[in-house]
mmCIF file of C-alpha atoms and ligand atoms in Angstrom:
data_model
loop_
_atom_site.group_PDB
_atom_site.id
_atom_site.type_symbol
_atom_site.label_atom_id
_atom_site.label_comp_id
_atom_site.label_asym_id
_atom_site.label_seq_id
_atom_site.Cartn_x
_atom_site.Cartn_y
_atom_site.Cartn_z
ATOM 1 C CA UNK A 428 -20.496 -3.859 13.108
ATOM 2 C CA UNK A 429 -16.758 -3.410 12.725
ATOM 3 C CA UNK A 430 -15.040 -3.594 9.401
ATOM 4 C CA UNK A 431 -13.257 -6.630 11.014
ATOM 5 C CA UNK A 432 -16.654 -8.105 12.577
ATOM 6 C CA UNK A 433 -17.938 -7.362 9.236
ATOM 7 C CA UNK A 434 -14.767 -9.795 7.246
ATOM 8 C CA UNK A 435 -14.657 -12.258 9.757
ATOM 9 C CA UNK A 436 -18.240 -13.285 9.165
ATOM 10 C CA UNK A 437 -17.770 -13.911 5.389
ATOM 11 C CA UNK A 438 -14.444 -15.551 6.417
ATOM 12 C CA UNK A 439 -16.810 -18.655 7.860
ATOM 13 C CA UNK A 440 -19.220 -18.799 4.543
ATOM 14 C CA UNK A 441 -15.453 -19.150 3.002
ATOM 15 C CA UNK A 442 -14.560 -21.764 5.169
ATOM 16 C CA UNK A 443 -11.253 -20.333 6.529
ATOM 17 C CA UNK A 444 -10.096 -19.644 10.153
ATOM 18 C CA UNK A 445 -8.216 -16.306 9.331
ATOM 19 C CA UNK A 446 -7.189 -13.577 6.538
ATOM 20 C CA UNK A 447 -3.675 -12.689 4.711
ATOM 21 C CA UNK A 448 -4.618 -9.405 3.066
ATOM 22 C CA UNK A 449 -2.269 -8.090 0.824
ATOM 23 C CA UNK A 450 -4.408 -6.000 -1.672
ATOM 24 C CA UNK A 451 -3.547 -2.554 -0.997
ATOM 25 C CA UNK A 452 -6.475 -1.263 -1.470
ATOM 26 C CA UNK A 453 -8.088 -3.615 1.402
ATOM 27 C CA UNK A 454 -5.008 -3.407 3.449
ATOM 28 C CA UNK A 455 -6.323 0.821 3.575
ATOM 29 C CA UNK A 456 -9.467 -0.115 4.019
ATOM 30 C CA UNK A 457 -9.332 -2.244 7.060
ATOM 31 C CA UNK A 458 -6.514 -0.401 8.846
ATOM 32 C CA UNK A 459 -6.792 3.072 7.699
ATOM 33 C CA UNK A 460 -2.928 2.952 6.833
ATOM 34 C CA UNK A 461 -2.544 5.118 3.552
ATOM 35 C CA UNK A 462 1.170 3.976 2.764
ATOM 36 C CA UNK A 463 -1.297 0.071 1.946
ATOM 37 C CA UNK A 464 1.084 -0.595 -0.560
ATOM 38 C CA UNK A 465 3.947 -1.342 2.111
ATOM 39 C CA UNK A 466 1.497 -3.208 4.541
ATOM 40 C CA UNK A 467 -0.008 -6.349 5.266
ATOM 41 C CA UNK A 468 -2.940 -7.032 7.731
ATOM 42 C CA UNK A 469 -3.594 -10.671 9.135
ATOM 43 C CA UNK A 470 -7.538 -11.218 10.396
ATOM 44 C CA UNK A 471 -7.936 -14.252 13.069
ATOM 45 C CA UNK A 472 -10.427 -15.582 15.350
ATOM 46 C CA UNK A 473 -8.576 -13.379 17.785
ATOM 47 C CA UNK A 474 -7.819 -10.046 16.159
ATOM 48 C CA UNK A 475 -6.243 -8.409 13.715
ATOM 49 C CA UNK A 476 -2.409 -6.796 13.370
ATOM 50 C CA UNK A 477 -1.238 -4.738 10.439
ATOM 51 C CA UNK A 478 2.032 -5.276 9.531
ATOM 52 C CA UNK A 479 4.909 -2.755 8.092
ATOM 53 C CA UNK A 480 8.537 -2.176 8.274
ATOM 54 C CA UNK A 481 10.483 0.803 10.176
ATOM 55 C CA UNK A 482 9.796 3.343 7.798
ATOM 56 C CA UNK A 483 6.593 3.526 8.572
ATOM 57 C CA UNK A 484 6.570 3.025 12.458
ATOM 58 C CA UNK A 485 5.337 6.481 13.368
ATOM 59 C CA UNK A 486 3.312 6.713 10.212
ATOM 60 C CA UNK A 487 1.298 3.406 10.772
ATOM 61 C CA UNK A 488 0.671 3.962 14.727
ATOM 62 C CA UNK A 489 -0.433 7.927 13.991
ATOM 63 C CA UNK A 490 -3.204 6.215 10.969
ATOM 64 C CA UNK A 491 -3.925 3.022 12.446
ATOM 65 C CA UNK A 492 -6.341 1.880 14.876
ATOM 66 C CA UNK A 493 -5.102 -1.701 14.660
ATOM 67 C CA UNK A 494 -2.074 -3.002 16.479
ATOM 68 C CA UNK A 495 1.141 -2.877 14.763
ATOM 69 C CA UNK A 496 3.846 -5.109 14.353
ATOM 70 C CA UNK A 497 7.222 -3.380 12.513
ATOM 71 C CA UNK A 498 9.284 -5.902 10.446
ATOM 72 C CA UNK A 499 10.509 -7.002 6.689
ATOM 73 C CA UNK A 500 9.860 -10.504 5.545
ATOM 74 C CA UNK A 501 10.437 -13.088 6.000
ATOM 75 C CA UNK A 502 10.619 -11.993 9.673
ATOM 76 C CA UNK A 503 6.880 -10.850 9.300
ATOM 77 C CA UNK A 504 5.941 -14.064 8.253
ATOM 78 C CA UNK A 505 7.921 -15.973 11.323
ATOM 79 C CA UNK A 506 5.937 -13.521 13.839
ATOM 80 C CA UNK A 507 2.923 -14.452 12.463
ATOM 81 C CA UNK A 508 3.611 -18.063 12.380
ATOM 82 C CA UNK A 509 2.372 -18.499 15.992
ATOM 83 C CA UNK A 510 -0.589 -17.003 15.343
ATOM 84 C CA UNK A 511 -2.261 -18.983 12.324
ATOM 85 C CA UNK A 512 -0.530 -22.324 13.172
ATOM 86 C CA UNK A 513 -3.313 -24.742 12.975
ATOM 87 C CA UNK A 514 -5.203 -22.662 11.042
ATOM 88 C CA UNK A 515 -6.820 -22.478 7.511
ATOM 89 C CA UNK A 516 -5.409 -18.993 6.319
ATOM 90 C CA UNK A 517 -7.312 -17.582 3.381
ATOM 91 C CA UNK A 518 -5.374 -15.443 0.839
ATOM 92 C CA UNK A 519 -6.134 -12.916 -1.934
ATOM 93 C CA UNK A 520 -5.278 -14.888 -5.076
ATOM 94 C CA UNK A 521 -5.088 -11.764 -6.995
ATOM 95 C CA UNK A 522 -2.876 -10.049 -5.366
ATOM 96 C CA UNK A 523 -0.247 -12.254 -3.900
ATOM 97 C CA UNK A 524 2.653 -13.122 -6.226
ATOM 98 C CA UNK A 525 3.496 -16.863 -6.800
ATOM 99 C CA UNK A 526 7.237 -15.949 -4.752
ATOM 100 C CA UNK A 527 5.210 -14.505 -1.628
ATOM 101 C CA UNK A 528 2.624 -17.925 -1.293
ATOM 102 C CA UNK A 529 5.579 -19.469 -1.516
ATOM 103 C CA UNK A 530 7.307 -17.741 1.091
ATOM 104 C CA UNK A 531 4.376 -17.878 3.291
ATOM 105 C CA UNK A 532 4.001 -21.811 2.791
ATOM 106 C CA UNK A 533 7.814 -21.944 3.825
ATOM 107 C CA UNK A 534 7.192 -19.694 6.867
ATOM 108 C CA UNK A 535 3.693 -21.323 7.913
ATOM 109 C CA UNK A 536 4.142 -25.529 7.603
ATOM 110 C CA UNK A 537 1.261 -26.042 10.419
ATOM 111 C CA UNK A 538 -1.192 -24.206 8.419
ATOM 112 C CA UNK A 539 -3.377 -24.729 5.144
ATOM 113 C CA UNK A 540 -3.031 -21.852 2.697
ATOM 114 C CA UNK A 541 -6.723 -20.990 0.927
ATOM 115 C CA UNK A 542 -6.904 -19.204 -2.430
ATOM 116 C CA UNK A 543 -10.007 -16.564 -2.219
ATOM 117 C CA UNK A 544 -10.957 -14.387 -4.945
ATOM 118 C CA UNK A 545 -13.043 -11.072 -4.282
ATOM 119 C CA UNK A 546 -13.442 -11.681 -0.171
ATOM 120 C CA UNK A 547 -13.149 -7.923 0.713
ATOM 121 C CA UNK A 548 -14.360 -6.488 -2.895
ATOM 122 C CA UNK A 549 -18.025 -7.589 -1.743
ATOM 123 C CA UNK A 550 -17.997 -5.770 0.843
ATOM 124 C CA UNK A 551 -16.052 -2.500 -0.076
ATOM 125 C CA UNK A 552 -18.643 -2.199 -3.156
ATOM 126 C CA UNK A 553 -21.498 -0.633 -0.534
ATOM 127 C CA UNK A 554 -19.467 2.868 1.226
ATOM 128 C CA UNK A 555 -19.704 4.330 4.395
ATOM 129 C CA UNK A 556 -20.737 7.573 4.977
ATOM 130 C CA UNK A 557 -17.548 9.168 5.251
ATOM 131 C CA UNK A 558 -15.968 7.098 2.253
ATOM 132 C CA UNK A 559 -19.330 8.899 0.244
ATOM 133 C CA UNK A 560 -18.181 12.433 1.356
ATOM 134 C CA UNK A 561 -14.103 11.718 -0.178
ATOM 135 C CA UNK A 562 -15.413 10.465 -3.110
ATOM 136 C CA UNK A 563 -17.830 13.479 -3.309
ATOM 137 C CA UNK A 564 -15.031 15.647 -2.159
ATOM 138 C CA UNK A 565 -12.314 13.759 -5.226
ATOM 139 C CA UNK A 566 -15.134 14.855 -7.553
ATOM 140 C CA UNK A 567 -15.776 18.370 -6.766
ATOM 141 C CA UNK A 568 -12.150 19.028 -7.415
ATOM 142 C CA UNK A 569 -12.596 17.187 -10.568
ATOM 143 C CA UNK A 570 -15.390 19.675 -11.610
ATOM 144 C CA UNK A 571 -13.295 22.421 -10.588
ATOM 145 C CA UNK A 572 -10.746 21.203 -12.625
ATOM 146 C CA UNK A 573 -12.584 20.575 -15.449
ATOM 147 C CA UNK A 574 -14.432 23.569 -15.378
ATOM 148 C CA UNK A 575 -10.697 25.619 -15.728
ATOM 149 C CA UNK A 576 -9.477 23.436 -18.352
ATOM 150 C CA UNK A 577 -12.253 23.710 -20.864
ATOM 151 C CA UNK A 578 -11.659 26.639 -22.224
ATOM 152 C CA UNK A 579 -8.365 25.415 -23.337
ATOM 153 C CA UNK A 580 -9.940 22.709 -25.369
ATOM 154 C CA UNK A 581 -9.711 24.282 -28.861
ATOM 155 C CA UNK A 582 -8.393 24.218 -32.431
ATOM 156 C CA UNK A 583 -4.512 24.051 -32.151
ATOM 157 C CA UNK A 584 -4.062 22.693 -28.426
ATOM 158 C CA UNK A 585 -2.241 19.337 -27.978
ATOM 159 C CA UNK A 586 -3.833 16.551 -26.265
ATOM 160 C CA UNK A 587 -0.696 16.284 -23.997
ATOM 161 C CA UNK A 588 -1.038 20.039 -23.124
ATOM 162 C CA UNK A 589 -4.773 19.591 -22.038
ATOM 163 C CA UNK A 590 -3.561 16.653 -19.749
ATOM 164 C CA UNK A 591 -0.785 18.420 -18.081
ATOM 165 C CA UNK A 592 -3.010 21.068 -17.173
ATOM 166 C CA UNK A 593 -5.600 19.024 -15.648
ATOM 167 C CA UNK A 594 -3.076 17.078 -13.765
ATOM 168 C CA UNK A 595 -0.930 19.929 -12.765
ATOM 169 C CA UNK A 596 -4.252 22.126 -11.623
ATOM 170 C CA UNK A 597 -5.290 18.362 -9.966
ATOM 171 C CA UNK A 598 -1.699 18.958 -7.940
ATOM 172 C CA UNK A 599 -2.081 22.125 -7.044
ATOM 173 C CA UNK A 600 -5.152 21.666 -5.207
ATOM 174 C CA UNK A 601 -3.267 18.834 -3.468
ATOM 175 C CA UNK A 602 -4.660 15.680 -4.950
ATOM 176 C CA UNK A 603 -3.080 13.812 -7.855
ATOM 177 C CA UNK A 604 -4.920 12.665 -11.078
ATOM 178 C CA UNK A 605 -6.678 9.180 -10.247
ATOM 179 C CA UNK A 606 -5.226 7.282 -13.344
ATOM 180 C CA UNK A 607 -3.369 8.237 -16.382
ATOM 181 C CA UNK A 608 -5.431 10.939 -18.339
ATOM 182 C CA UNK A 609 -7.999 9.883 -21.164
ATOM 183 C CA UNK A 610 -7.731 13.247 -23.820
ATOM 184 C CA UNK A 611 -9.049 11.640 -27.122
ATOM 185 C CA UNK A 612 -9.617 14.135 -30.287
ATOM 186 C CA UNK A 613 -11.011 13.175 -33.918
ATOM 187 C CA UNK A 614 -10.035 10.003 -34.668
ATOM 188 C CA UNK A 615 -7.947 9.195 -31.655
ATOM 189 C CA UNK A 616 -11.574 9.256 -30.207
ATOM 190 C CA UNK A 617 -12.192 5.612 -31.366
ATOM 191 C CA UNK A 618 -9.429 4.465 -28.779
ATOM 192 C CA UNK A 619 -11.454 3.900 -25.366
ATOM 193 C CA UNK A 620 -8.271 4.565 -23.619
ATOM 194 C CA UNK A 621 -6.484 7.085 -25.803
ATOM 195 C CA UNK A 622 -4.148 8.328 -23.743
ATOM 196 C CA UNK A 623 -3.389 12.098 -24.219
ATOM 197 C CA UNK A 624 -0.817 11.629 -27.358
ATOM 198 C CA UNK A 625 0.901 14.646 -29.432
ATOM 199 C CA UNK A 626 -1.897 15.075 -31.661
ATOM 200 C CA UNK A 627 -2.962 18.936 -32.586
ATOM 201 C CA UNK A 628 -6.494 19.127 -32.140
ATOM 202 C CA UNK A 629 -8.633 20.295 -35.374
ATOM 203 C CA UNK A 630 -11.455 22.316 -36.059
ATOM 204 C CA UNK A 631 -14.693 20.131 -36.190
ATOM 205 C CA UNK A 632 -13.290 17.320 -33.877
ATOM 206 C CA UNK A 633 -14.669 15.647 -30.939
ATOM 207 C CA UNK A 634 -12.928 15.616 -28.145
ATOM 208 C CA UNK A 635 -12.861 12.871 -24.893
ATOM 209 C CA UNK A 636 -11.982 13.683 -21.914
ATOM 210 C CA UNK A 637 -11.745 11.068 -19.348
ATOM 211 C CA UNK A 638 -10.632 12.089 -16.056
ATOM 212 C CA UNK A 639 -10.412 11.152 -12.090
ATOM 213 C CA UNK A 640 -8.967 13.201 -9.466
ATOM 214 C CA UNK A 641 -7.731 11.623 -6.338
ATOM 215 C CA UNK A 642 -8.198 12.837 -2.993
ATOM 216 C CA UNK A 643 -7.526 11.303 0.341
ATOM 217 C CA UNK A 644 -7.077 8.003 -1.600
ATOM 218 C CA UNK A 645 -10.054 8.071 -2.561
ATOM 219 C CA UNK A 646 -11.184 8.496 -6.753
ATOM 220 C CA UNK A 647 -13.274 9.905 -9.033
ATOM 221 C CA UNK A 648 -14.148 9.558 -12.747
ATOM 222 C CA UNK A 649 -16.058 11.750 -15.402
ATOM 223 C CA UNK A 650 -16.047 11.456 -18.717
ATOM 224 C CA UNK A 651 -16.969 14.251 -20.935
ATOM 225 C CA UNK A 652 -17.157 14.850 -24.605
ATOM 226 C CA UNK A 653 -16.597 18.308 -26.518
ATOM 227 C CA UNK A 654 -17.226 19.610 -29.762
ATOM 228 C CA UNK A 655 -14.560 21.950 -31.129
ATOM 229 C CA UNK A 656 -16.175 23.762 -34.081
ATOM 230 C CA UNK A 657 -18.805 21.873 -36.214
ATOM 231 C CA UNK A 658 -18.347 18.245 -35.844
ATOM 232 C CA UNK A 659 -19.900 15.924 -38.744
ATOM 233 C CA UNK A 660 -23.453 15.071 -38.733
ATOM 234 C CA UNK A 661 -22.525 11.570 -38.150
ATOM 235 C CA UNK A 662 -20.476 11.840 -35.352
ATOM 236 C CA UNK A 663 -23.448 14.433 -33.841
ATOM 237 C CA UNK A 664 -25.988 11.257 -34.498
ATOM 238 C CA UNK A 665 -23.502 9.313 -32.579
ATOM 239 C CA UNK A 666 -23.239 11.916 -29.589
ATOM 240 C CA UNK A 667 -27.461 12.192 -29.464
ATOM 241 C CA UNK A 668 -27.365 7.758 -29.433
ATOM 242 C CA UNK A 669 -24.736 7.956 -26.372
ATOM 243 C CA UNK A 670 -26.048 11.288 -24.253
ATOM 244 C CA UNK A 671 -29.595 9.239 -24.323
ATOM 245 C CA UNK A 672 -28.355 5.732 -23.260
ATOM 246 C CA UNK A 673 -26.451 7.564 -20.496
ATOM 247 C CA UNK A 674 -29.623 9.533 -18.836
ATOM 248 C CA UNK A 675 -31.544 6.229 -19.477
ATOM 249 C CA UNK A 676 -29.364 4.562 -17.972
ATOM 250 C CA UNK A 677 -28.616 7.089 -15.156
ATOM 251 C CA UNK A 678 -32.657 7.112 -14.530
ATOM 252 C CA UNK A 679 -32.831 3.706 -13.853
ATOM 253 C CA UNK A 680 -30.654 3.612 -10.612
ATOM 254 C CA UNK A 681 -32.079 2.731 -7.688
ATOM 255 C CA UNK A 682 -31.778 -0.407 -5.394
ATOM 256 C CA UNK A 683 -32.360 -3.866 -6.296
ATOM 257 C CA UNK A 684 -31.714 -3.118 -9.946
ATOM 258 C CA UNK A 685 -29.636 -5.863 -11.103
ATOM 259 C CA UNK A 686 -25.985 -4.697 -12.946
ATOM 260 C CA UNK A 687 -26.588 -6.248 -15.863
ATOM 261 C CA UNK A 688 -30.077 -5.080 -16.708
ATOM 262 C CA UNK A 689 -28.606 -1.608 -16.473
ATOM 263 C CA UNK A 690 -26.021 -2.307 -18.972
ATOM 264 C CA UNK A 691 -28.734 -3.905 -21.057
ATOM 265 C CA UNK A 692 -31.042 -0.953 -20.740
ATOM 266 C CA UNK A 693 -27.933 1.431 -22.436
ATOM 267 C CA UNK A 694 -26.714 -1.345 -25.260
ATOM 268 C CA UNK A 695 -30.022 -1.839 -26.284
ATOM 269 C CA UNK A 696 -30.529 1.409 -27.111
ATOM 270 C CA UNK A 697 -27.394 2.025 -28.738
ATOM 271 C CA UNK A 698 -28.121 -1.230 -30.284
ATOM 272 C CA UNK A 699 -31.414 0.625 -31.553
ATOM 273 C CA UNK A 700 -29.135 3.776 -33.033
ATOM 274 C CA UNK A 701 -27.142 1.118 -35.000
ATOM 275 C CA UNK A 702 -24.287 0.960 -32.362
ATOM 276 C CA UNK A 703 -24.499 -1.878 -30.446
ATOM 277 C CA UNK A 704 -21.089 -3.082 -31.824
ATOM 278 C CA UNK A 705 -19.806 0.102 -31.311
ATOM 279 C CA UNK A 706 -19.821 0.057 -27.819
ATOM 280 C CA UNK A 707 -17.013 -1.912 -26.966
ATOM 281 C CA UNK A 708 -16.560 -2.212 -23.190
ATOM 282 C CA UNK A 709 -18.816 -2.857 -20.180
ATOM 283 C CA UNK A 710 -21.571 0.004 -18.866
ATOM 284 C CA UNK A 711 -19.463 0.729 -15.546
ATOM 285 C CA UNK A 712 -18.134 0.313 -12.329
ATOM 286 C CA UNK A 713 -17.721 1.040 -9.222
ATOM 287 C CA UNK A 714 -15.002 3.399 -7.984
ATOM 288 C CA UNK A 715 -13.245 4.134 -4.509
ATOM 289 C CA UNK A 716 -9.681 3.675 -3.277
ATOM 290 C CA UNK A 717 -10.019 2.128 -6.715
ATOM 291 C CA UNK A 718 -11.004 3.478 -9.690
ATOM 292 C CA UNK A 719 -11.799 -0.007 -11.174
ATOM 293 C CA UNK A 720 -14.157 -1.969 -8.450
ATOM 294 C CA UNK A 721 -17.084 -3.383 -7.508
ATOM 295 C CA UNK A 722 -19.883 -3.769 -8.487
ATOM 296 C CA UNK A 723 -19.070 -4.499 -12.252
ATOM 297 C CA UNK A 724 -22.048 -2.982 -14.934
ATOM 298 C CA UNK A 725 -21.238 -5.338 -17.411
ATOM 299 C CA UNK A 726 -23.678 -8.114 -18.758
ATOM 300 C CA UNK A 727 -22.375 -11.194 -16.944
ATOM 301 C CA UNK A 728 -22.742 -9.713 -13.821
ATOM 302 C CA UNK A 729 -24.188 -10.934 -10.404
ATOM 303 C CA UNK A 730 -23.999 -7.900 -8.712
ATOM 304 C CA UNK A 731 -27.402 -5.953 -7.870
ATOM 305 C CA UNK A 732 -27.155 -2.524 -6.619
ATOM 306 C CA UNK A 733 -27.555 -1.168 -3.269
ATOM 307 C CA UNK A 734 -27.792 1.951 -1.322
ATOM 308 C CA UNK A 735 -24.358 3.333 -0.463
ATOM 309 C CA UNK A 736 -22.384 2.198 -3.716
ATOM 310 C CA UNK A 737 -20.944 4.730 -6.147
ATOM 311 C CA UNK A 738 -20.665 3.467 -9.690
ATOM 312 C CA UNK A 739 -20.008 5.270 -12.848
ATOM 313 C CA UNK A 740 -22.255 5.046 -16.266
ATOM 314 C CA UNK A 741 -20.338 5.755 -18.842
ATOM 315 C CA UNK A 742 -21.180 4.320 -22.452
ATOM 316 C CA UNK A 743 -19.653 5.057 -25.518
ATOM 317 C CA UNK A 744 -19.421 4.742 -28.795
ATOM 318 C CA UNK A 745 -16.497 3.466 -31.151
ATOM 319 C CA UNK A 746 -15.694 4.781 -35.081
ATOM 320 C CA UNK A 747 -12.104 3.071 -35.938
ATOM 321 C CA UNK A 748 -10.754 5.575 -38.585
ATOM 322 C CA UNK A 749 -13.165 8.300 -37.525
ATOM 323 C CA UNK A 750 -13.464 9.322 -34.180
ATOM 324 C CA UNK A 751 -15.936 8.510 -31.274
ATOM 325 C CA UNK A 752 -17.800 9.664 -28.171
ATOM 326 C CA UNK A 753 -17.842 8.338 -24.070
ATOM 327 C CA UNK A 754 -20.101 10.558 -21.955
ATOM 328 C CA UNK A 755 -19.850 9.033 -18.322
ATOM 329 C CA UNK A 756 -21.365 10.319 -14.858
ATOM 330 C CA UNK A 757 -20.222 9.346 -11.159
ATOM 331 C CA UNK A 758 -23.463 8.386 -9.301
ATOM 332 C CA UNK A 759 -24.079 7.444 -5.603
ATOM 333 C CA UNK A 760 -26.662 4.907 -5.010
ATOM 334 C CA UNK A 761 -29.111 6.460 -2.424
ATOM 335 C CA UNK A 762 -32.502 4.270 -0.920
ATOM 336 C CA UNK A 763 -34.590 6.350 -3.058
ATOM 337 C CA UNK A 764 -32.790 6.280 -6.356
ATOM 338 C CA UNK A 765 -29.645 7.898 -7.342
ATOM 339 C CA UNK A 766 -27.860 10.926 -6.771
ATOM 340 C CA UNK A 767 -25.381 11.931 -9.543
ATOM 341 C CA UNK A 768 -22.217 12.992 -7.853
ATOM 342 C CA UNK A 769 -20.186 14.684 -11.354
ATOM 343 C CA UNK A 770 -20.971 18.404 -11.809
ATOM 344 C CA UNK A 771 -19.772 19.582 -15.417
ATOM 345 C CA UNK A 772 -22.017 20.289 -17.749
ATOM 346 C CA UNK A 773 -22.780 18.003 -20.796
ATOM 347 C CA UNK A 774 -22.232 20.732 -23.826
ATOM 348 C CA UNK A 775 -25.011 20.123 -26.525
ATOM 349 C CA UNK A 776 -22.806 19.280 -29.644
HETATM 350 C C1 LIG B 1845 -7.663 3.686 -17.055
HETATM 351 S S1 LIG B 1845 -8.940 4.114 -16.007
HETATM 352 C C2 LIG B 1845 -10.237 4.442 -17.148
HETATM 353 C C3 LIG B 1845 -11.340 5.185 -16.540
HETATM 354 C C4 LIG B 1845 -12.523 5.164 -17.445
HETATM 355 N N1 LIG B 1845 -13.545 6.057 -17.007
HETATM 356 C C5 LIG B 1845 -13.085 3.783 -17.544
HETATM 357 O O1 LIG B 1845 -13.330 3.176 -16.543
HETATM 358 N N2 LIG B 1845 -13.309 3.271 -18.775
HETATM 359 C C6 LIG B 1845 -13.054 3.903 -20.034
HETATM 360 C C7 LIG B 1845 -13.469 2.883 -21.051
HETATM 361 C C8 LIG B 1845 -14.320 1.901 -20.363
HETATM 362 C C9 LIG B 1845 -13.955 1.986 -18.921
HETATM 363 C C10 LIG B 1845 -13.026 0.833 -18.562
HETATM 364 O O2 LIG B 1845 -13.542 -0.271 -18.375
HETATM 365 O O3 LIG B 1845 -11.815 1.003 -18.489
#
C-alpha cells in the first residue's frame, strides 16, 4: 500500500474527507521533497498535490513523485479551494500556527476545518526498509565520528572544542549534526541537556556525550559516557546502576512489548540502585526525519513496539551539584528481537 493509500485509510477512522499537512517532517515523508519546510501537501478522496513556491520548481518536480502546484499563499490556499470545498479538511494542530488556520478558514468558507493531533506520527513510528538503511547509514557516520573524537576527550579540553569537532568532522563527511550537541563534564553532567558550555574539563570527571548525525534527513542519536582519569566511587556506582538498566532494557526489545513496561523495566532498577528520582526524563524515543518521535518510552504511553521502528534507550542518572551519567543506544526493532544499530564502545569506567 502507498504512503497515501496508507493516510487516507486512517483519514476515515478520523472522520475527515481530506488532509492539510504542514509538519515538515510529514510533508518529506509523503512527497519525498527535502526542502519540507517550504511545502505543503493536501490528501483528498482524489489525490494528493504538494505545494511550493518558485524557488523550488525544479527542486520539487526532480524529488517528488506527487504533482506539483508552484505558488505563495494565500494564492495556494485559493487553488486549493476547489478542491476541498464541501469537504471536512483535517489539519495538524501542532504544527499550524493560529495566523495560517485562520488564513485557511478565510480561503476555504465551504469547508469544515478538523483539528488532528498525531495522524501521520502513527504511522511514521514503524520504517521502511530504505528509511532503516539512512538511519543505519546517519549512525555509522556517528560512530565514525565518535570514534575520531574520543581521543580528544581529556583533562584540559573545552566542552565547546569537543563539539566543534564532532560537528565539523559530522560536515565534512557531508551530513550535519542532528541537534545541538550534548558535551556534559563533572558537574555540568547533572544537566540532561548540557549543552557543550566553556567549561575546562578536569581530571577524574565524567563526561556525556550526546550526539546525532544527520544524513539524508534522516537522524541518529548515541549517548555515551567517559571517564577522564579516576572518577569518584560514587559516581562509578552510578555508571554500574545506568550501564545495567540500559542492557536490561536493551534485552527486552522485541515486538508486542508495550513502551511503558520497557521504561518500567529500566526505572525500576535504577529505582533498586537508589536512583529512581534521579532519572529525570522518559526511557526513549523514536528517531527518524526526527530526532524526537514516535513511539514515546515513557510510562504513560500507549504505544507497543513493532518490527520496523527504531527507538533509542537511553537512561540516565542525575547528581545536581555533582555530576551524572546517560548511556543511550539506537536500536531497530526486528521480528525476532532487536538489533542495536550504535557502534561505539561503552568504556568500563
Ligand atoms: C535535544 S535532542 C536530545 C537527544 C537526546 N538523546 C535525548 O533525546 N534526550 C536526552 C535527555 C532525555 C532525552 C530527551 O527526552 O530529550
Amino acid at each position: 500500500m502507498s504512503k497515501i493509500d496508507l493516510l487516507r485509510s486512517v483519514l476515515g477512522r478520523a472522520g475527515v474527507d481530506a488532509l492539510w499537512v504542514s509538519a515538515p517532517a510529514n510533508v518529506r515523508w509523503l512527497s519525498g521533497f527535502t526542502s519540507a519546510e517550504d511545502g505543503k501537501v493536501l490528501v483528498t478522496p482524489g489525490g494528493a498535490t504538494l505545494y511550493t513556491d518558485a524557488r523550488y520548481t525544479v527542486q520539487a518536480q526532480e524529488e517528488s513523485g506527487l504533482p506539483q502546484h508552484i505558488a505563495r499563499p494565500p494564492a495556494t490556499y485559493e487553488h486549493a479551494a476547489n478542491t476541498v470545498r464541501g469537504l471536512r479538511v483535517g489539519f495538524e494542530a501542532e504544527s499550524l500556527t493560529v495566523a495560517e488556520l485562520e488564513d485557511l478558514r478565510a480561503a476555504w468558507p465551504d469547508s469544515t476545518l478538523v483539528p488532528l493531533r498525531g495522524t501521520l506520527g502513527g504511522l511514521r513510528a514503524v520504517k521502511t526498509a530504505e528509511e532503516v538503511e539512512a538511519i543505519r547509514a546517519a549512525q555509522k557516520l556517528a560512530d565514525q565520528v565518535y570514534g575520531e573524537v574520543r581521543p580528544l576527550i581529556r583533562a584540559g579540553a573545552r566542552e565547546l572544542d569537543i563539539a566543534l569537532e564532532i560537528e565539523t568532522r559530522l560536515r565534512r563527511a557531508g551530513g550535519s549534526s542532528a541537534f545541538d550537541l550534548i558535551v556534559a563534564s563533572g558537574p555540568n553532567g547533572a544537566k540532561p541537556h548540557g549543552h557543550a558550555s566553556e567549561r575546562v574539563i578536569e581530571d577524574g570527571d565524567l563526561v556525556t556525550i550526546d550526539m546525532g548525525a544527520r544524513l539524508d534527513g534522516y537522524n541518529s542519536d548515541m549517548t555515551r559516557t567517559v571517564a577522564v582519569g579516576t572518577p569518584s566511587a560514587e559516581m562509578k556506582r552510578v555508571y554500574g546502576a545506568v550501564l545495567e538498566a540500559e542492557e536490561a532494557a536493551v534485552a527486552a526489545i522485541r515486538p508486542g512489548v508495550r513502551a511503558s513496561d520497557l521504561d518500567k523495566l529500566a526505572r525500576d532498577i535504577l529505582t533498586r540502585h537508589g536512583l529512581g528520582e534521579a532519572f529525570a526524563h522518559s526511557l526513549g524515543h523514536g528517531v527518524g526525519l526526527e530526532v524526537h518521535e514516535g513511539p514515546g518510552l515513557r510510562g504513560t504511553s500507549q504505544d507497543v513496539l513493532e518490527a520496523g521502528m527504531v527507538i533509542t534507550i537511553e537512561p540516565g542518572a542525575y547528581l545536581p551539584g555533582v555530576g551524572g551519567v546517560r548511556i543511550e543506544d539506537l536500536v531497530l526493532v526486528t521480528e525476532g528481537g532487536y538489533e542495536v544499530l550504535s557502534h561505539s564502545p561503552k568504556e568500563s569506567v
